[in-house]
Amino acid sequence: MASPQPDWAAIDRDPRFQALHKKKSSFLWGLMVFSIVFYFLLPFGAAYFQDLFKVKVWGPLNVGLLFALSEFVVAWVIAAVYAKRANREFDAMAAEIARDAHNIKGSK
């Protein structure tokens, strides 16, 4: 016998779900804005700060190449920051909502 489907509309209206959605959205928007700004600093810097990007750091490495390589590091750091926050906070909130999903009833 299949279990009855949860009331998704009621879950969407649940204050705990609303709090989870708000926290997660605001956190992700912050990360997204940071990553977009950091990403576009590379072409912006290459176009308008060529003298800075041409500065030799070590051997054939210059500031522009190091900045480009830092894009990979920043992407991994952002992923790690999100994973840490999700494991610590978001997953616990989601698990609580999922545990009570069949008990959340709302007026239709």
Coordinates of N, CA and C in Angstrom, one line a residue:
M1 N 0.9 -1.2 0.0 CA 0.0 0.0 0.0 C 0.9 1.2 0.0
A2 N 0.6 2.1 -0.9 CA 1.4 3.3 -1.0 C 1.0 4.3 0.0
S3 N 2.0 5.1 0.5 CA 1.7 6.1 1.5 C 1.0 7.3 0.9
P4 N 0.1 7.9 1.6 CA -0.5 9.1 0.9 C 0.5 10.2 0.6
Q5 N 0.2 11.0 -0.4 CA 1.1 12.1 -0.8 C 1.0 13.2 0.3
P6 N 2.1 13.8 0.6 CA 2.1 14.9 1.5 C 1.4 16.1 0.9
D7 N 0.9 17.0 1.7 CA 0.2 18.2 1.2 C 1.2 19.2 0.9
W8 N 1.7 19.3 -0.3 CA 2.8 20.2 -0.7 C 2.5 21.6 -0.5
A9 N 1.2 22.0 -0.7 CA 0.8 23.4 -0.5 C 0.9 23.8 1.0
A10 N 0.5 22.8 1.8 CA 0.6 23.1 3.3 C 2.0 23.2 3.7
I11 N 2.9 22.3 3.2 CA 4.3 22.4 3.5 C 4.9 23.7 3.1
D12 N 4.5 24.1 1.9 CA 5.0 25.4 1.4 C 4.5 26.6 2.3
R13 N 3.4 26.5 2.9 CA 2.9 27.5 3.9 C 3.5 27.4 5.3
D14 N 4.1 26.3 5.6 CA 4.6 26.0 6.9 C 5.6 27.0 7.3
P15 N 5.6 27.7 8.5 CA 6.6 28.7 8.8 C 8.0 28.2 8.9
R16 N 8.2 26.9 9.2 CA 9.5 26.3 9.2 C 10.1 26.3 7.8
F17 N 9.2 25.9 6.8 CA 9.7 25.8 5.4 C 10.0 27.2 4.9
Q18 N 9.1 28.2 5.3 CA 9.3 29.6 4.9 C 10.7 30.1 5.4
A19 N 10.9 29.8 6.7 CA 12.2 30.2 7.3 C 13.4 29.5 6.6
L20 N 13.3 28.3 6.3 CA 14.4 27.6 5.6 C 14.6 28.2 4.2
H21 N 13.5 28.4 3.5 CA 13.6 29.0 2.2 C 14.2 30.4 2.2
K22 N 13.8 31.2 3.2 CA 14.4 32.6 3.3 C 15.9 32.6 3.7
K23 N 16.2 31.7 4.7 CA 17.7 31.6 5.0 C 18.5 31.1 3.9
K24 N 18.0 30.1 3.2 CA 18.8 29.5 2.1 C 18.9 30.5 0.9
S25 N 17.8 31.2 0.6 CA 17.8 32.1 -0.5 C 18.8 33.3 -0.2
S26 N 18.7 33.8 1.0 CA 19.5 35.0 1.2 C 21.0 34.6 1.3
F27 N 21.3 33.4 1.8 CA 22.7 32.9 1.8 C 23.2 32.7 0.4
L28 N 22.4 32.1 -0.4 CA 22.8 31.8 -1.8 C 22.9 33.0 -2.7
W29 N 22.0 34.0 -2.5 CA 22.1 35.2 -3.2 C 23.5 35.9 -2.9
G30 N 23.8 35.9 -1.6 CA 25.1 36.5 -1.2 C 26.3 35.8 -1.9
L31 N 26.3 34.5 -1.9 CA 27.3 33.8 -2.5 C 27.4 34.0 -4.0
M32 N 26.2 34.1 -4.6 CA 26.1 34.3 -6.1 C 26.6 35.7 -6.4
V33 N 26.3 36.7 -5.7 CA 26.7 38.1 -6.0 C 28.2 38.1 -5.9
F34 N 28.8 37.5 -4.8 CA 30.2 37.5 -4.6 C 30.9 36.8 -5.8
S35 N 30.4 35.6 -6.1 CA 31.1 34.8 -7.2 C 31.0 35.6 -8.6
I36 N 29.8 36.2 -8.8 CA 29.7 36.9 -10.1 C 30.7 38.1 -10.2
V37 N 30.7 38.9 -9.1 CA 31.7 40.0 -9.0 C 33.1 39.5 -9.2
F38 N 33.5 38.5 -8.4 CA 34.8 38.0 -8.5 C 35.1 37.5 -9.9
Y39 N 34.2 36.8 -10.5 CA 34.3 36.2 -11.9 C 34.6 37.4 -12.9
F40 N 33.8 38.4 -12.8 CA 33.9 39.5 -13.8 C 35.1 40.4 -13.5
L41 N 35.7 40.3 -12.4 CA 36.9 41.1 -12.1 C 38.0 40.6 -13.1
L42 N 38.0 39.4 -13.5 CA 39.1 38.9 -14.4 C 39.0 39.6 -15.8
P43 N 37.9 39.5 -16.5 CA 37.9 40.3 -17.8 C 38.0 41.8 -17.6
F44 N 37.4 42.3 -16.6 CA 37.5 43.7 -16.3 C 38.9 44.1 -16.0
G45 N 39.6 43.4 -15.2 CA 41.0 43.7 -14.9 C 41.9 43.5 -16.2
A46 N 41.6 42.5 -17.0 CA 42.4 42.2 -18.2 C 42.2 43.4 -19.2
A47 N 41.0 44.0 -19.2 CA 40.7 45.0 -20.1 C 41.2 46.4 -19.7
Y48 N 41.0 46.7 -18.4 CA 41.3 48.0 -17.9 C 42.6 48.1 -17.0
F49 N 43.1 47.1 -16.5 CA 44.3 47.1 -15.7 C 45.4 46.2 -16.2
Q50 N 45.7 46.4 -17.5 CA 46.6 45.5 -18.2 C 48.0 45.6 -17.6
D51 N 48.4 46.8 -17.2 CA 49.7 47.0 -16.6 C 49.8 46.2 -15.3
L52 N 48.8 46.2 -14.5 CA 48.8 45.4 -13.2 C 48.8 43.9 -13.5
F53 N 48.0 43.5 -14.5 CA 47.9 42.0 -14.8 C 49.2 41.5 -15.5
K54 N 50.0 42.4 -16.0 CA 51.3 42.0 -16.7 C 52.4 41.9 -15.7
V55 N 52.2 42.3 -14.5 CA 53.3 42.3 -13.5 C 53.8 40.8 -13.2
K56 N 55.0 40.6 -13.4 CA 55.6 39.3 -13.2 C 55.7 39.0 -11.7
V57 N 55.3 37.8 -11.4 CA 55.3 37.4 -10.0 C 56.5 36.4 -9.7
W58 N 56.5 35.4 -10.6 CA 57.5 34.4 -10.5 C 57.7 33.6 -11.8
G59 N 58.8 33.7 -12.4 CA 59.0 33.1 -13.7 C 58.0 33.6 -14.7
P60 N 57.3 32.7 -15.4 CA 56.3 33.1 -16.4 C 55.0 33.5 -15.8
L61 N 54.8 33.3 -14.5 CA 53.6 33.7 -13.8 C 53.4 35.2 -13.6
N62 N 52.3 35.7 -14.0 CA 52.0 37.1 -13.7 C 50.7 37.3 -12.9
V63 N 50.4 38.5 -12.6 CA 49.2 38.7 -11.7 C 47.9 38.2 -12.4
G64 N 47.8 38.5 -13.7 CA 46.6 38.1 -14.4 C 46.4 36.6 -14.4
L65 N 47.5 35.8 -14.6 CA 47.4 34.4 -14.6 C 47.1 33.9 -13.2
L66 N 47.7 34.4 -12.2 CA 47.4 34.0 -10.8 C 45.9 34.4 -10.5
F67 N 45.5 35.5 -11.0 CA 44.1 35.9 -10.7 C 43.1 34.9 -11.4
A68 N 43.5 34.5 -12.6 CA 42.6 33.5 -13.4 C 42.6 32.2 -12.6
L69 N 43.8 31.8 -12.1 CA 43.8 30.5 -11.4 C 43.1 30.6 -10.1
S70 N 43.1 31.8 -9.5 CA 42.3 32.0 -8.2 C 40.8 31.8 -8.4
E71 N 40.3 31.9 -9.7 CA 38.9 31.7 -9.9 C 38.5 30.2 -9.5
F72 N 39.4 29.3 -9.8 CA 39.2 27.9 -9.4 C 39.2 27.7 -7.9
V73 N 40.1 28.4 -7.2 CA 40.2 28.3 -5.8 C 39.0 28.9 -5.2
V74 N 38.5 30.0 -5.7 CA 37.4 30.7 -5.1 C 36.1 29.8 -5.3
A75 N 36.0 29.2 -6.5 CA 34.9 28.3 -6.7 C 34.8 27.2 -5.7
W76 N 36.0 26.6 -5.4 CA 36.0 25.5 -4.5 C 35.7 26.0 -3.0
V77 N 36.2 27.2 -2.7 CA 35.9 27.8 -1.4 C 34.4 28.0 -1.3
I78 N 33.8 28.6 -2.3 CA 32.4 28.9 -2.2 C 31.6 27.6 -2.1
A79 N 32.0 26.5 -2.8 CA 31.3 25.2 -2.6 C 31.5 24.7 -1.2
A80 N 32.7 24.8 -0.7 CA 32.9 24.4 0.7 C 32.1 25.1 1.7
V81 N 32.1 26.5 1.5 CA 31.3 27.3 2.5 C 29.8 26.9 2.4
Y82 N 29.3 26.7 1.2 CA 27.9 26.3 1.1 C 27.7 24.9 1.7
A83 N 28.5 24.0 1.4 CA 28.4 22.6 2.0 C 28.4 22.6 3.5
K84 N 29.3 23.4 4.1 CA 29.4 23.5 5.5 C 28.2 24.1 6.1
R85 N 27.7 25.2 5.6 CA 26.5 25.8 6.1 C 25.3 24.9 5.9
A86 N 25.2 24.2 4.7 CA 24.1 23.3 4.5 C 24.1 22.2 5.4
N87 N 25.2 21.6 5.6 CA 25.3 20.4 6.6 C 25.0 20.8 8.0
R88 N 25.4 22.0 8.4 CA 25.2 22.5 9.7 C 23.8 23.0 10.0
E89 N 23.2 23.7 9.0 CA 21.9 24.4 9.3 C 20.8 23.9 8.4
F90 N 21.0 24.0 7.1 CA 19.9 23.8 6.2 C 19.4 22.3 6.2
D91 N 20.3 21.4 6.3 CA 19.9 20.0 6.3 C 19.1 19.6 7.5
A92 N 19.4 20.2 8.7 CA 18.7 19.9 9.9 C 17.3 20.4 9.8
M93 N 17.2 21.6 9.3 CA 15.8 22.2 9.1 C 15.0 21.4 8.1
A94 N 15.6 21.0 7.0 CA 14.9 20.3 6.0 C 14.5 18.9 6.5
A95 N 15.3 18.3 7.3 CA 15.0 17.0 7.9 C 13.9 17.0 8.8
E96 N 13.8 18.1 9.6 CA 12.7 18.3 10.5 C 11.4 18.4 9.8
I97 N 11.4 19.2 8.7 CA 10.2 19.4 7.9 C 9.8 18.1 7.2
A98 N 10.8 17.3 6.7 CA 10.5 16.1 6.0 C 10.0 15.1 7.0
R99 N 10.5 15.1 8.2 CA 10.0 14.1 9.2 C 8.5 14.4 9.5
D100 N 8.1 15.6 9.5 CA 6.7 16.0 9.8 C 5.8 16.2 8.6
A101 N 6.4 15.9 7.4 CA 5.7 16.2 6.1 C 4.3 15.6 6.1
H102 N 4.1 14.4 6.5 CA 2.8 13.8 6.5 C 1.8 14.3 7.5
N103 N 2.3 15.0 8.5 CA 1.5 15.6 9.6 C 1.1 17.0 9.3
I104 N 1.8 17.6 8.4 CA 1.5 19.0 8.1 C 0.2 19.1 7.2
K105 N -0.8 19.7 7.8 CA -2.0 19.8 7.1 C -2.4 21.3 7.0
G106 N -3.0 21.6 5.9 CA -3.4 23.0 5.7 C -4.8 23.0 5.2
S107 N -5.4 24.2 5.3 CA -6.7 24.4 4.7 C -6.5 24.6 3.2
K108 N -7.3 24.0 2.4 CA -7.2 24.1 0.9 C -8.2 25.1 0.4

